[in-house]
PDB file of C-alpha atoms in Angstrom:
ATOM      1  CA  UNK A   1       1.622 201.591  13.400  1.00 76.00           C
ATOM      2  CA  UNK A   2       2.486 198.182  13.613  1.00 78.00           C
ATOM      3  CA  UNK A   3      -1.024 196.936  13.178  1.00 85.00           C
ATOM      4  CA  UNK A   4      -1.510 198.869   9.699  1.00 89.00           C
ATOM      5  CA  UNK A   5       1.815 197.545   8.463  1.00 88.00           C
ATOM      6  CA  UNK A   6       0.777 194.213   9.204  1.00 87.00           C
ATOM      7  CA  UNK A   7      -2.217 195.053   7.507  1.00 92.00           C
ATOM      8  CA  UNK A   8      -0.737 195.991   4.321  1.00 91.00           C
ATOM      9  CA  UNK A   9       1.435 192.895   4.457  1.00 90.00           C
ATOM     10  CA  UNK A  10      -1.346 190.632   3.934  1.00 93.00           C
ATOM     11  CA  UNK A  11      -3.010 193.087   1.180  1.00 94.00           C
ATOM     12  CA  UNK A  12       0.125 191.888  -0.539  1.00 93.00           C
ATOM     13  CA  UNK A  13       0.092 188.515   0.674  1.00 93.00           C
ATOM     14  CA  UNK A  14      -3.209 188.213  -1.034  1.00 94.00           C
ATOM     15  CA  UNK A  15      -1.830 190.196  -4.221  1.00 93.00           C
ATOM     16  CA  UNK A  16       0.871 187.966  -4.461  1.00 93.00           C
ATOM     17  CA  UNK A  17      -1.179 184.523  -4.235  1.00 94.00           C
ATOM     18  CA  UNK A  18      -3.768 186.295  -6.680  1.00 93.00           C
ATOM     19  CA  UNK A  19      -0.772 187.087  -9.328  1.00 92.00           C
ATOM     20  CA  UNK A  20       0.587 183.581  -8.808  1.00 93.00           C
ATOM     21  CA  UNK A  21      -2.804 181.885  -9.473  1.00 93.00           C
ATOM     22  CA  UNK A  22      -3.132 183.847 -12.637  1.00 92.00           C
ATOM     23  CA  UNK A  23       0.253 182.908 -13.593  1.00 91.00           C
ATOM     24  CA  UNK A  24      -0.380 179.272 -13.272  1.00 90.00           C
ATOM     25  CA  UNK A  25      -3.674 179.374 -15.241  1.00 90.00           C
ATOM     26  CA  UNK A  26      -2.402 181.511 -18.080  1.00 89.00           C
ATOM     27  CA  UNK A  27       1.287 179.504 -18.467  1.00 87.00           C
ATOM     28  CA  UNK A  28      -0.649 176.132 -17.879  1.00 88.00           C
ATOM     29  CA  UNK A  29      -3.509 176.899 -20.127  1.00 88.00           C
ATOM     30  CA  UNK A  30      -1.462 178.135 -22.773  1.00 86.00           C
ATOM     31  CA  UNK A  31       0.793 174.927 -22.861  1.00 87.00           C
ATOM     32  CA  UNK A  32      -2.343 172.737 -23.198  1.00 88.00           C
ATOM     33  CA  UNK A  33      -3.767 175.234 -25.754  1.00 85.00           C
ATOM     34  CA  UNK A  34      -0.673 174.822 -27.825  1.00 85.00           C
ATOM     35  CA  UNK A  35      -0.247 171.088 -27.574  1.00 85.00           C
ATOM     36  CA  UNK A  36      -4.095 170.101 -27.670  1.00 83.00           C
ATOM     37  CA  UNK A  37      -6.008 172.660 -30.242  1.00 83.00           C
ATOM     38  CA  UNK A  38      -2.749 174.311 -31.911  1.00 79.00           C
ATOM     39  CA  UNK A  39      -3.473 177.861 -30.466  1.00 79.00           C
ATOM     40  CA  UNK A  40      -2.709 179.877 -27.617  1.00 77.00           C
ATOM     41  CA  UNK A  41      -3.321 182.646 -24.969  1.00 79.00           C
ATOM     42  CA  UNK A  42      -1.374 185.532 -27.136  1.00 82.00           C
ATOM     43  CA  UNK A  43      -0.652 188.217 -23.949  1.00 84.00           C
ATOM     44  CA  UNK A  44       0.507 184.734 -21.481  1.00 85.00           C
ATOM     45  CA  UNK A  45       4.002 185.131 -21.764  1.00 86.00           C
ATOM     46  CA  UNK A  46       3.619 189.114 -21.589  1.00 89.00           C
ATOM     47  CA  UNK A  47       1.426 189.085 -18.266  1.00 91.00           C
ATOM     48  CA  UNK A  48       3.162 185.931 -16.942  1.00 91.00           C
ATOM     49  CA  UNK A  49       6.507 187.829 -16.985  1.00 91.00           C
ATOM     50  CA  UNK A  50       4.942 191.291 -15.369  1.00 93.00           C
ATOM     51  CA  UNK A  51       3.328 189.342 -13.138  1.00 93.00           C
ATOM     52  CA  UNK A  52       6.541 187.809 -12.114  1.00 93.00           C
ATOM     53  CA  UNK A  53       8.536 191.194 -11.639  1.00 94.00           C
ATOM     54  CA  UNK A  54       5.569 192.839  -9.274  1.00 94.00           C
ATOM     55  CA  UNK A  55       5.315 189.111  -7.290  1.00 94.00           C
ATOM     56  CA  UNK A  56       9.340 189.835  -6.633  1.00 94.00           C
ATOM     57  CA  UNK A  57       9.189 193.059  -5.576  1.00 95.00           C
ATOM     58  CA  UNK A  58       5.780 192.555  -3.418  1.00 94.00           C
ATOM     59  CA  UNK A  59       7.601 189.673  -2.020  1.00 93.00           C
ATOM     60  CA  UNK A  60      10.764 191.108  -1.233  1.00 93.00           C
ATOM     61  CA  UNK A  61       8.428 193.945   0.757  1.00 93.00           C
ATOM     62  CA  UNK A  62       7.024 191.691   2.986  1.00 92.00           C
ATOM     63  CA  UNK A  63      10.306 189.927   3.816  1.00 90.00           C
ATOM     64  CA  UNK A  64      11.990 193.352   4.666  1.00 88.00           C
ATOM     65  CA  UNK A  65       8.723 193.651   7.068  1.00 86.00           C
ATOM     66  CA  UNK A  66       9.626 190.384   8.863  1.00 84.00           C
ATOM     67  CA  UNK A  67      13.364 190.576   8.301  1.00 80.00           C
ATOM     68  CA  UNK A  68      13.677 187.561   6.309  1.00 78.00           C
ATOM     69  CA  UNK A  69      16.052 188.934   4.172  1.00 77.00           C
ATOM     70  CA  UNK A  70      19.348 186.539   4.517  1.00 73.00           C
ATOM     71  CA  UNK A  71      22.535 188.599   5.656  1.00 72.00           C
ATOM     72  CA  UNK A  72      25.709 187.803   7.908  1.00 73.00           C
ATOM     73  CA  UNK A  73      25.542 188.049  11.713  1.00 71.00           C
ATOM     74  CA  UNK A  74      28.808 186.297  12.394  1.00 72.00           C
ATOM     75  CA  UNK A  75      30.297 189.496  14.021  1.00 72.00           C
ATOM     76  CA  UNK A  76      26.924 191.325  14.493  1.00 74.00           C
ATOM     77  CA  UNK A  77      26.132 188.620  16.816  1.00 72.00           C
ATOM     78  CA  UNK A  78      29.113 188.531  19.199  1.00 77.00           C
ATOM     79  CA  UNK A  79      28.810 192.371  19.851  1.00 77.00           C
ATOM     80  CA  UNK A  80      27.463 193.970  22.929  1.00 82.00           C
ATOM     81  CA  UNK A  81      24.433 195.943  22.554  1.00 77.00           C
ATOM     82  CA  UNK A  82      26.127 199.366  21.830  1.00 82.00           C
ATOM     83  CA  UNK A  83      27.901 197.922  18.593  1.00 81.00           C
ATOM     84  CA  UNK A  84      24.462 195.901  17.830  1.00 79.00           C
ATOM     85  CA  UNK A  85      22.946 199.134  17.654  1.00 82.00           C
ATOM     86  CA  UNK A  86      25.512 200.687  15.744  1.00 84.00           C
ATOM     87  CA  UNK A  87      25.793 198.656  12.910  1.00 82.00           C
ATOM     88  CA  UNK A  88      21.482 198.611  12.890  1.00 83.00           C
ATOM     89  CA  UNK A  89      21.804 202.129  12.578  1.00 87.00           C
ATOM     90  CA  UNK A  90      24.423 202.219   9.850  1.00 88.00           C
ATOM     91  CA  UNK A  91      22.660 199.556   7.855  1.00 86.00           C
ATOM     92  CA  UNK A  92      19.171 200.753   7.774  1.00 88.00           C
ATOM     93  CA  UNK A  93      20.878 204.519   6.817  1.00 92.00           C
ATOM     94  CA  UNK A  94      22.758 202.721   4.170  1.00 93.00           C
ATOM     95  CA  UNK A  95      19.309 200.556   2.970  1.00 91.00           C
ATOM     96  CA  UNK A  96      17.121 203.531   3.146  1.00 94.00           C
ATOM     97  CA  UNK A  97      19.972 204.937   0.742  1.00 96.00           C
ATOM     98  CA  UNK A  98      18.976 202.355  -1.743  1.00 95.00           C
ATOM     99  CA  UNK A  99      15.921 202.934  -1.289  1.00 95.00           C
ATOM    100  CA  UNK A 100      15.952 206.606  -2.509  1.00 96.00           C
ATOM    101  CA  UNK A 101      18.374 205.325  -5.291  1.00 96.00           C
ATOM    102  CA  UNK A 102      15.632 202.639  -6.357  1.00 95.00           C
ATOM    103  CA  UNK A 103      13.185 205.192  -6.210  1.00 96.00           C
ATOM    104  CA  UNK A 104      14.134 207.904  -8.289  1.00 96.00           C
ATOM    105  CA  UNK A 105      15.389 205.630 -10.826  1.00 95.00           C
ATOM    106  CA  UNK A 106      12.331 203.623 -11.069  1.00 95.00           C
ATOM    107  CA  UNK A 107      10.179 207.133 -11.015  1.00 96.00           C
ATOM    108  CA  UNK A 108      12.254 208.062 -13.652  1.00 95.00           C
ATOM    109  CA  UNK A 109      11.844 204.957 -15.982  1.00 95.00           C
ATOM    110  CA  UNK A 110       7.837 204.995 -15.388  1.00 94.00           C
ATOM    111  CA  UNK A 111       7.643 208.537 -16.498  1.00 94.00           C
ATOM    112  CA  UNK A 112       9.996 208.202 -19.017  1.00 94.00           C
ATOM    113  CA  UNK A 113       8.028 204.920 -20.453  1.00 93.00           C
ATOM    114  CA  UNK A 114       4.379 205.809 -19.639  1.00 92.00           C
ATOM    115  CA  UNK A 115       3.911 206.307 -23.450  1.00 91.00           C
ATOM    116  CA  UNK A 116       5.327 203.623 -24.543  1.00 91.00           C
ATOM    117  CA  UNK A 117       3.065 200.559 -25.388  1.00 91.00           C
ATOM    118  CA  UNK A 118       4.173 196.851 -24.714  1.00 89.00           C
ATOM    119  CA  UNK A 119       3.845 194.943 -27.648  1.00 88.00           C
ATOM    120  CA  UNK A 120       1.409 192.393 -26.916  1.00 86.00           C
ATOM    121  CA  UNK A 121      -1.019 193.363 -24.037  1.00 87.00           C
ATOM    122  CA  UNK A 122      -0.753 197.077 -25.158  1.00 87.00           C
ATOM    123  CA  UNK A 123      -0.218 198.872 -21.437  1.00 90.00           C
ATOM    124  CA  UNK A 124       2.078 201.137 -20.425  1.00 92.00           C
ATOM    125  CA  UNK A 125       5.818 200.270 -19.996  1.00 93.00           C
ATOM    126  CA  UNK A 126       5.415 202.863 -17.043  1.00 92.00           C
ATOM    127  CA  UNK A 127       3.001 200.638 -14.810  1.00 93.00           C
ATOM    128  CA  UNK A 128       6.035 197.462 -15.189  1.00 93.00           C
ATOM    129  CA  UNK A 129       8.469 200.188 -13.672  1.00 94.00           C
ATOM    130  CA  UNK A 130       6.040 201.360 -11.281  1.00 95.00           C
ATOM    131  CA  UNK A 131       6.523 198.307  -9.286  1.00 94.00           C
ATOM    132  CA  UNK A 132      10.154 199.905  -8.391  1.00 95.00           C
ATOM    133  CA  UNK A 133       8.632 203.010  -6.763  1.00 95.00           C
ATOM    134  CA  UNK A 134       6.145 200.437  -4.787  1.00 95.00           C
ATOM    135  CA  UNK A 135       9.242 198.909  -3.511  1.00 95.00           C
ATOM    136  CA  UNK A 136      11.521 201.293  -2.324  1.00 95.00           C
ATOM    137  CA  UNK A 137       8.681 203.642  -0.744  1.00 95.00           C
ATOM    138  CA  UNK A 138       7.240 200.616   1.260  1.00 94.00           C
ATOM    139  CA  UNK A 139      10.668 199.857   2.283  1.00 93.00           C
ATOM    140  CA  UNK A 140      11.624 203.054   3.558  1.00 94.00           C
ATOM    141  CA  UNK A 141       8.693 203.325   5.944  1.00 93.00           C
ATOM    142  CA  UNK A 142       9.643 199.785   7.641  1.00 92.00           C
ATOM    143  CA  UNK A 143      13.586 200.912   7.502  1.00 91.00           C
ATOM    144  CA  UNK A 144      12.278 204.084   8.959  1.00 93.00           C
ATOM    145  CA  UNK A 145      10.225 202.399  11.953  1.00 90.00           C
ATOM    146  CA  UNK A 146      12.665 200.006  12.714  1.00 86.00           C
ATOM    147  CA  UNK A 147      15.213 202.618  12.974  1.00 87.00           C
ATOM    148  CA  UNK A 148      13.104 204.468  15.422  1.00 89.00           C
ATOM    149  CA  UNK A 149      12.435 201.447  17.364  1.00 85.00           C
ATOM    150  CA  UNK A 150      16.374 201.171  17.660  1.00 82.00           C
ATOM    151  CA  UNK A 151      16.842 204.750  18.591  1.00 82.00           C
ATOM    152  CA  UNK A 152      14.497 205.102  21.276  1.00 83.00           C
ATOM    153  CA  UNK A 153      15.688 201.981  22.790  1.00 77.00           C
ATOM    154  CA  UNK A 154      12.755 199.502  21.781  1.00 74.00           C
ATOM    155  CA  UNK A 155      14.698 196.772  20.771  1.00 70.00           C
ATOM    156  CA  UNK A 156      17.799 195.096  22.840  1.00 71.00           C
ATOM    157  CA  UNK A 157      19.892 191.948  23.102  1.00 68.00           C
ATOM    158  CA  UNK A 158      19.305 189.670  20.000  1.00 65.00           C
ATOM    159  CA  UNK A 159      16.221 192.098  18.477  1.00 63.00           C
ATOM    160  CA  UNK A 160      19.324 193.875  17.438  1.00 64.00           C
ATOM    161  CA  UNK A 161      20.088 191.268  14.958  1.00 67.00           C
ATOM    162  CA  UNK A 162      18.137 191.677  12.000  1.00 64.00           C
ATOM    163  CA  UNK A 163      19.365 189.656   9.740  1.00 65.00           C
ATOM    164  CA  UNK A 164      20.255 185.663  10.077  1.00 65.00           C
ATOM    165  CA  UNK A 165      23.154 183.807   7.805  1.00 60.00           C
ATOM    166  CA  UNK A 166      21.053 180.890   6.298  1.00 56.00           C
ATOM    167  CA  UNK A 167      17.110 180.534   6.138  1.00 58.00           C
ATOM    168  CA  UNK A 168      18.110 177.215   8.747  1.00 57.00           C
ATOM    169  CA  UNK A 169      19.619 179.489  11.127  1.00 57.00           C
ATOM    170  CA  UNK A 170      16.149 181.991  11.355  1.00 56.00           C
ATOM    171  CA  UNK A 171      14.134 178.143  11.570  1.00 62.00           C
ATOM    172  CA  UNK A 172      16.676 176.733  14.111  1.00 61.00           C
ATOM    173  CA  UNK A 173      16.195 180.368  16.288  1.00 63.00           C
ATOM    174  CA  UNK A 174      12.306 180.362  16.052  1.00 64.00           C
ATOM    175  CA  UNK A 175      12.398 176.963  17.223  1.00 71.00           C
ATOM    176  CA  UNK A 176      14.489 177.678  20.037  1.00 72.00           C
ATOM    177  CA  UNK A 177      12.327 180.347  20.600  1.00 71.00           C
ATOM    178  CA  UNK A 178       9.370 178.274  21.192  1.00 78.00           C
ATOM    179  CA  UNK A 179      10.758 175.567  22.812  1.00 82.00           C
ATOM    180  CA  UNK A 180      11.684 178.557  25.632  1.00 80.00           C
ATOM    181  CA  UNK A 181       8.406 180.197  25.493  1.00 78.00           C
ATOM    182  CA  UNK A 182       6.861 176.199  26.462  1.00 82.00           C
ATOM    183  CA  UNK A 183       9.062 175.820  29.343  1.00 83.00           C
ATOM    184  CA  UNK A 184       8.458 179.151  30.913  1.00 80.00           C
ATOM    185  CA  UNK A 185       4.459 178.526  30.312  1.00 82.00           C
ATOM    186  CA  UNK A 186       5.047 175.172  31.410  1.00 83.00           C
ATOM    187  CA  UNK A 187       6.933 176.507  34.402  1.00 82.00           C
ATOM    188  CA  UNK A 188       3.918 179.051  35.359  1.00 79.00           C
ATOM    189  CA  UNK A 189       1.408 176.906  34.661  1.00 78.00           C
ATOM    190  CA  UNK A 190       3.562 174.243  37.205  1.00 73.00           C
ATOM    191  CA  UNK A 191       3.640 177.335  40.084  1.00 72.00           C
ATOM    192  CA  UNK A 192       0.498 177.751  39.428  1.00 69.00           C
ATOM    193  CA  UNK A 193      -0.982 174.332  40.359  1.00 66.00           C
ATOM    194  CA  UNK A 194       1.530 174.322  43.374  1.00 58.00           C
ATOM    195  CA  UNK A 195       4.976 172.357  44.102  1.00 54.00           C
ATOM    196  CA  UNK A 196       3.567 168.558  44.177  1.00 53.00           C
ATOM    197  CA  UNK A 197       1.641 168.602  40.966  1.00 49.00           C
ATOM    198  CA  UNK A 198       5.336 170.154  39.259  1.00 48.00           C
ATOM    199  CA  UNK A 199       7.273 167.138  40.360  1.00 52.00           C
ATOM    200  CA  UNK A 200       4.864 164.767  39.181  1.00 51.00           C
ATOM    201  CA  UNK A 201       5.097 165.968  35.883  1.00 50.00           C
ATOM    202  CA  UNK A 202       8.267 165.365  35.708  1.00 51.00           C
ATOM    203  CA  UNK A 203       8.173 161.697  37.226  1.00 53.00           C
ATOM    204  CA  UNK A 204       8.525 158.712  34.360  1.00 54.00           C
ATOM    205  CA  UNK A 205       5.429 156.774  33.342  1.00 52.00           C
ATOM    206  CA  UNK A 206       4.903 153.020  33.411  1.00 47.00           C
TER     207      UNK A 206
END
């Protein structure tokens, strides 16, 4: 399961950098158009801004997949792992609310609008509401398997923290992470070549 979600993270990974490019080349090209030979790209600032909405709600997908959405774990934090759990349990129930409220009001709009024409580029109003659906139906099924995770006891300690106060927190916690996963390699790698060789990589040089 995990391995397919990953998957289709990096499908939108790649939909995202594809969407950006062409926003750069159509906003960029259209500013030199202007200024240079007095014309433009007519359907840049129509695209440019679609493109923008679906690059949002892609993103926003594949932060929900690695929990890099910001939140508060002042209090989360401090609890043992029963109220952890709890409140994990309470807050994906609550998310995958908004995610059926997103839904049905996004499938609403698209079918409501798939007749009506944007100005410019001529599509369907639906497919810029579409992107709505997208969201809240790819966030339900990683709500969904996290929530299972939780449930059948996957996921303990600090897992149980989801969400992180400040995008330096979730760096400073990675990093500590790292720095503990090269001292217990470090460690094995120093059983491993026997007690003398450990203590002499810990002696000073010079």
């Amino acid at each position: 399961m995990e391995r397919w979600m990953d998957r289709y993270c990096r499908l939108l990974d790649f939909l995202m950098a594809g969407a950006l490019a062409v926003m750069v080349a159509m906003v960029f090209g259209n500013v030199v158009l202007r200024y240079a030979f007095n014309t433009g790209i007519t359907v840049s600032e129509e695209v440019s801004r679609w493109l923008f909405v679906w690059l949002t709600f892609l993103g926003a997908i594949v932060a929900m997949r690695h929990h890099g959405h910001l939140g508060v774990d002042m209090l989360v934090s401090r609890l043992p792992d029963a109220g952890k759990k709890a409140c994990v349990v309470l807050g994906q129930v609550l998310m995958l609310w908004v995610c059926w409220l997103v839904f049905s009001g996004s499938w609403t709009q698209t079918r409501l609008n798939m007749d009506v024409t944007a100005p410019t580029t001529g599509w369907s109003m639906g497919y810029f509401y579409l992107v709505g659906v997208v969201f809240a139906a790819s966030a339900a099924v990683f709500l969904l398997y996290d929530l299972w995770r939780v449930l059948s006891g996957q996921l303990r300690g600090d897992a149980l923290v989801m969400v992180k106060d400040s995008e330096e927190t979730a760096e400073f916690d990675a990093l500590q992470a790292r720095l503990a996963e090269e001292d217990r390699l470090a460690a094995q790698a120093g059983a491993t070549r026997g007690p003398d060789a450990a203590d002499t990589r810990h002696k000073p040089r010079g």
